[in-house]
């Protein structure tokens, strides 16, 4: 089932660092920011994680919980989180269930070969479990600020 802005997100459950279970209902009452990224410890993904880290207190103040999601396993996530001192949890979607549900698995050309990869994307889910906004195929510079503005606008509207 594809996700659609202004519709509830479909059922899912996943494991995150810190021993946290995340599902479509686990954070009702809280705004969720879920950002999907290709791979731990790569330049763009490291920059994006550090930008979410550096603005994390602003997201918390605006009432949002942040999760990073990739296909990496829990060991990789734990190391990436520790190395960058990330204050938020990372979801290990090793079976690509969430990636497919959110429609972020794309065919890419890497070194002349077709590969399936994760399209850098962010989703803003309201406290009511409704998808409020999405950013797909995004560039890292300025993105975190755009998401924070949307979170603050959502808080103001509530």
PDB file of C-alpha atoms in Angstrom:
ATOM      1  CA  UNK A   1       0.000   0.000   0.000  1.00  0.00           C
ATOM      2  CA  UNK A   2       1.467   3.321  -1.065  1.00  0.00           C
ATOM      3  CA  UNK A   3       1.510   6.229   1.320  1.00  0.00           C
ATOM      4  CA  UNK A   4      -0.385   9.387   0.428  1.00  0.00           C
ATOM      5  CA  UNK A   5      -0.222  12.879   1.919  1.00  0.00           C
ATOM      6  CA  UNK A   6      -3.264  13.629   4.129  1.00  0.00           C
ATOM      7  CA  UNK A   7      -3.980   9.908   4.623  1.00  0.00           C
ATOM      8  CA  UNK A   8      -3.057   7.643   7.563  1.00  0.00           C
ATOM      9  CA  UNK A   9       0.245   5.810   7.211  1.00  0.00           C
ATOM     10  CA  UNK A  10      -0.193   2.048   6.730  1.00  0.00           C
ATOM     11  CA  UNK A  11       0.546  -0.496   9.451  1.00  0.00           C
ATOM     12  CA  UNK A  12       4.189  -1.287  10.066  1.00  0.00           C
ATOM     13  CA  UNK A  13       6.485  -2.271  12.881  1.00  0.00           C
ATOM     14  CA  UNK A  14      10.256  -2.062  13.057  1.00  0.00           C
ATOM     15  CA  UNK A  15      13.172  -2.223  15.450  1.00  0.00           C
ATOM     16  CA  UNK A  16      15.320   0.801  16.202  1.00  0.00           C
ATOM     17  CA  UNK A  17      18.534   1.403  18.108  1.00  0.00           C
ATOM     18  CA  UNK A  18      18.139   1.699  21.858  1.00  0.00           C
ATOM     19  CA  UNK A  19      15.880  -1.379  21.857  1.00  0.00           C
ATOM     20  CA  UNK A  20      12.928   0.713  20.691  1.00  0.00           C
ATOM     21  CA  UNK A  21      10.020  -0.752  18.713  1.00  0.00           C
ATOM     22  CA  UNK A  22       8.436   1.639  16.243  1.00  0.00           C
ATOM     23  CA  UNK A  23       5.056   1.134  14.593  1.00  0.00           C
ATOM     24  CA  UNK A  24       2.352   3.156  12.916  1.00  0.00           C
ATOM     25  CA  UNK A  25       0.661   3.496  16.340  1.00  0.00           C
ATOM     26  CA  UNK A  26       3.651   3.591  18.739  1.00  0.00           C
ATOM     27  CA  UNK A  27       4.018   7.358  18.545  1.00  0.00           C
ATOM     28  CA  UNK A  28       0.434   8.555  18.202  1.00  0.00           C
ATOM     29  CA  UNK A  29       0.203  11.873  20.003  1.00  0.00           C
ATOM     30  CA  UNK A  30       3.695  12.830  18.777  1.00  0.00           C
ATOM     31  CA  UNK A  31       4.774  14.347  15.492  1.00  0.00           C
ATOM     32  CA  UNK A  32       7.216  12.020  13.708  1.00  0.00           C
ATOM     33  CA  UNK A  33       9.961  12.923  11.274  1.00  0.00           C
ATOM     34  CA  UNK A  34      11.205   9.830   9.449  1.00  0.00           C
ATOM     35  CA  UNK A  35      14.099  10.359   7.119  1.00  0.00           C
ATOM     36  CA  UNK A  36      15.230   7.579   4.792  1.00  0.00           C
ATOM     37  CA  UNK A  37      18.853   7.568   3.715  1.00  0.00           C
ATOM     38  CA  UNK A  38      20.963   5.231   1.557  1.00  0.00           C
ATOM     39  CA  UNK A  39      23.748   4.014   3.861  1.00  0.00           C
ATOM     40  CA  UNK A  40      25.500   4.565   7.194  1.00  0.00           C
ATOM     41  CA  UNK A  41      28.965   6.151   7.045  1.00  0.00           C
ATOM     42  CA  UNK A  42      28.696   7.582   3.524  1.00  0.00           C
ATOM     43  CA  UNK A  43      29.423  11.297   2.986  1.00  0.00           C
ATOM     44  CA  UNK A  44      25.899  12.566   2.191  1.00  0.00           C
ATOM     45  CA  UNK A  45      24.246  10.394   4.829  1.00  0.00           C
ATOM     46  CA  UNK A  46      26.763  11.444   7.468  1.00  0.00           C
ATOM     47  CA  UNK A  47      26.158  15.130   6.654  1.00  0.00           C
ATOM     48  CA  UNK A  48      22.381  14.668   6.788  1.00  0.00           C
ATOM     49  CA  UNK A  49      22.537  12.808  10.127  1.00  0.00           C
ATOM     50  CA  UNK A  50      24.778  15.519  11.618  1.00  0.00           C
ATOM     51  CA  UNK A  51      22.360  18.239  10.459  1.00  0.00           C
ATOM     52  CA  UNK A  52      19.405  16.455  12.097  1.00  0.00           C
ATOM     53  CA  UNK A  53      21.617  15.975  15.190  1.00  0.00           C
ATOM     54  CA  UNK A  54      22.573  19.654  15.310  1.00  0.00           C
ATOM     55  CA  UNK A  55      18.908  20.772  15.096  1.00  0.00           C
ATOM     56  CA  UNK A  56      17.525  17.953  17.258  1.00  0.00           C
ATOM     57  CA  UNK A  57      16.738  20.192  20.253  1.00  0.00           C
ATOM     58  CA  UNK A  58      14.725  22.455  17.907  1.00  0.00           C
ATOM     59  CA  UNK A  59      12.734  19.444  16.678  1.00  0.00           C
ATOM     60  CA  UNK A  60      12.112  18.340  20.281  1.00  0.00           C
ATOM     61  CA  UNK A  61      11.031  21.855  21.249  1.00  0.00           C
ATOM     62  CA  UNK A  62       8.594  21.833  18.312  1.00  0.00           C
ATOM     63  CA  UNK A  63       7.198  18.508  19.574  1.00  0.00           C
ATOM     64  CA  UNK A  64       8.694  16.145  16.979  1.00  0.00           C
ATOM     65  CA  UNK A  65      10.474  12.820  17.336  1.00  0.00           C
ATOM     66  CA  UNK A  66      13.123  12.082  14.678  1.00  0.00           C
ATOM     67  CA  UNK A  67      14.010   8.659  13.271  1.00  0.00           C
ATOM     68  CA  UNK A  68      16.555   7.824  10.597  1.00  0.00           C
ATOM     69  CA  UNK A  69      15.785   4.769   8.444  1.00  0.00           C
ATOM     70  CA  UNK A  70      18.060   2.728   6.199  1.00  0.00           C
ATOM     71  CA  UNK A  71      18.640  -0.871   5.131  1.00  0.00           C
ATOM     72  CA  UNK A  72      21.728  -1.155   7.342  1.00  0.00           C
ATOM     73  CA  UNK A  73      21.666  -3.655  10.204  1.00  0.00           C
ATOM     74  CA  UNK A  74      21.479  -2.806  13.906  1.00  0.00           C
ATOM     75  CA  UNK A  75      25.240  -3.237  14.476  1.00  0.00           C
ATOM     76  CA  UNK A  76      25.996  -0.711  11.708  1.00  0.00           C
ATOM     77  CA  UNK A  77      23.351   1.673  13.107  1.00  0.00           C
ATOM     78  CA  UNK A  78      24.702   1.385  16.659  1.00  0.00           C
ATOM     79  CA  UNK A  79      28.222   2.226  15.455  1.00  0.00           C
ATOM     80  CA  UNK A  80      27.026   5.099  13.214  1.00  0.00           C
ATOM     81  CA  UNK A  81      24.900   6.522  16.045  1.00  0.00           C
ATOM     82  CA  UNK A  82      27.775   6.327  18.551  1.00  0.00           C
ATOM     83  CA  UNK A  83      30.350   7.748  16.139  1.00  0.00           C
ATOM     84  CA  UNK A  84      28.203  10.816  15.329  1.00  0.00           C
ATOM     85  CA  UNK A  85      26.672  11.079  18.829  1.00  0.00           C
ATOM     86  CA  UNK A  86      23.170  11.061  17.378  1.00  0.00           C
ATOM     87  CA  UNK A  87      20.480  11.900  19.966  1.00  0.00           C
ATOM     88  CA  UNK A  88      17.756  10.125  17.944  1.00  0.00           C
ATOM     89  CA  UNK A  89      17.231   6.467  17.067  1.00  0.00           C
ATOM     90  CA  UNK A  90      17.902   4.707  13.767  1.00  0.00           C
ATOM     91  CA  UNK A  91      15.535   2.091  12.327  1.00  0.00           C
ATOM     92  CA  UNK A  92      17.091  -1.000  10.751  1.00  0.00           C
ATOM     93  CA  UNK A  93      14.931  -1.884   7.742  1.00  0.00           C
ATOM     94  CA  UNK A  94      17.112  -4.784   6.592  1.00  0.00           C
ATOM     95  CA  UNK A  95      14.217  -6.472   4.751  1.00  0.00           C
ATOM     96  CA  UNK A  96      13.219  -3.191   3.030  1.00  0.00           C
ATOM     97  CA  UNK A  97       9.600  -3.460   4.233  1.00  0.00           C
ATOM     98  CA  UNK A  98       9.379   0.205   5.249  1.00  0.00           C
ATOM     99  CA  UNK A  99      11.454   1.313   2.257  1.00  0.00           C
ATOM    100  CA  UNK A 100       8.964  -0.322  -0.106  1.00  0.00           C
ATOM    101  CA  UNK A 101       5.946   0.882   1.873  1.00  0.00           C
ATOM    102  CA  UNK A 102       7.182   4.476   1.713  1.00  0.00           C
ATOM    103  CA  UNK A 103       8.184   4.032  -1.951  1.00  0.00           C
ATOM    104  CA  UNK A 104      11.841   5.030  -1.530  1.00  0.00           C
ATOM    105  CA  UNK A 105      13.480   2.048  -3.286  1.00  0.00           C
ATOM    106  CA  UNK A 106      14.564   3.279  -6.734  1.00  0.00           C
ATOM    107  CA  UNK A 107      16.661   2.012  -9.601  1.00  0.00           C
ATOM    108  CA  UNK A 108      19.912   3.967  -9.717  1.00  0.00           C
ATOM    109  CA  UNK A 109      22.947   3.899 -11.950  1.00  0.00           C
ATOM    110  CA  UNK A 110      26.149   3.457  -9.951  1.00  0.00           C
ATOM    111  CA  UNK A 111      29.466   3.117 -11.775  1.00  0.00           C
ATOM    112  CA  UNK A 112      27.578   2.303 -14.966  1.00  0.00           C
ATOM    113  CA  UNK A 113      25.533  -0.505 -13.382  1.00  0.00           C
ATOM    114  CA  UNK A 114      21.845  -0.539 -12.505  1.00  0.00           C
ATOM    115  CA  UNK A 115      21.341  -1.048  -8.781  1.00  0.00           C
ATOM    116  CA  UNK A 116      18.402  -0.731  -6.399  1.00  0.00           C
ATOM    117  CA  UNK A 117      19.034   1.997  -3.900  1.00  0.00           C
ATOM    118  CA  UNK A 118      17.288   4.218  -1.391  1.00  0.00           C
ATOM    119  CA  UNK A 119      16.157   7.611  -2.624  1.00  0.00           C
ATOM    120  CA  UNK A 120      16.908  10.155   0.105  1.00  0.00           C
ATOM    121  CA  UNK A 121      13.437  11.111   1.378  1.00  0.00           C
ATOM    122  CA  UNK A 122      11.795  12.537   4.500  1.00  0.00           C
ATOM    123  CA  UNK A 123       8.239  12.101   5.774  1.00  0.00           C
ATOM    124  CA  UNK A 124       6.385  14.236   8.320  1.00  0.00           C
ATOM    125  CA  UNK A 125       3.683  12.320  10.181  1.00  0.00           C
ATOM    126  CA  UNK A 126       1.244  14.207  12.366  1.00  0.00           C
ATOM    127  CA  UNK A 127       0.345  13.297  15.947  1.00  0.00           C
ATOM    128  CA  UNK A 128      -2.844  11.782  14.484  1.00  0.00           C
ATOM    129  CA  UNK A 129      -0.892   9.272  12.343  1.00  0.00           C
ATOM    130  CA  UNK A 130      -1.663  11.167   9.127  1.00  0.00           C
ATOM    131  CA  UNK A 131       1.119  11.852   6.614  1.00  0.00           C
ATOM    132  CA  UNK A 132       1.380  15.659   6.536  1.00  0.00           C
ATOM    133  CA  UNK A 133       4.286  16.234   4.124  1.00  0.00           C
ATOM    134  CA  UNK A 134       6.939  14.415   2.133  1.00  0.00           C
ATOM    135  CA  UNK A 135      10.224  15.368   0.535  1.00  0.00           C
ATOM    136  CA  UNK A 136      11.537  12.947  -2.100  1.00  0.00           C
ATOM    137  CA  UNK A 137      14.790  12.815  -4.008  1.00  0.00           C
ATOM    138  CA  UNK A 138      16.061  15.676  -1.921  1.00  0.00           C
ATOM    139  CA  UNK A 139      19.447  17.349  -1.636  1.00  0.00           C
ATOM    140  CA  UNK A 140      20.981  17.580   1.848  1.00  0.00           C
ATOM    141  CA  UNK A 141      21.869  21.334   2.025  1.00  0.00           C
ATOM    142  CA  UNK A 142      18.991  23.273   3.626  1.00  0.00           C
ATOM    143  CA  UNK A 143      16.713  20.244   3.876  1.00  0.00           C
ATOM    144  CA  UNK A 144      16.691  19.916   7.672  1.00  0.00           C
ATOM    145  CA  UNK A 145      15.679  23.582   7.982  1.00  0.00           C
ATOM    146  CA  UNK A 146      12.773  22.993   5.556  1.00  0.00           C
ATOM    147  CA  UNK A 147      11.558  20.034   7.627  1.00  0.00           C
ATOM    148  CA  UNK A 148      11.843  22.015  10.870  1.00  0.00           C
ATOM    149  CA  UNK A 149       9.784  24.857   9.346  1.00  0.00           C
ATOM    150  CA  UNK A 150       7.078  22.342   8.397  1.00  0.00           C
ATOM    151  CA  UNK A 151       7.103  20.852  11.932  1.00  0.00           C
ATOM    152  CA  UNK A 152       6.751  24.320  13.458  1.00  0.00           C
ATOM    153  CA  UNK A 153       3.900  25.183  11.047  1.00  0.00           C
ATOM    154  CA  UNK A 154       2.159  21.947  12.042  1.00  0.00           C
ATOM    155  CA  UNK A 155       2.529  22.809  15.737  1.00  0.00           C
ATOM    156  CA  UNK A 156       1.146  26.299  15.122  1.00  0.00           C
ATOM    157  CA  UNK A 157      -1.850  24.876  13.251  1.00  0.00           C
ATOM    158  CA  UNK A 158      -2.648  22.398  16.053  1.00  0.00           C
TER     159      UNK A 158
END
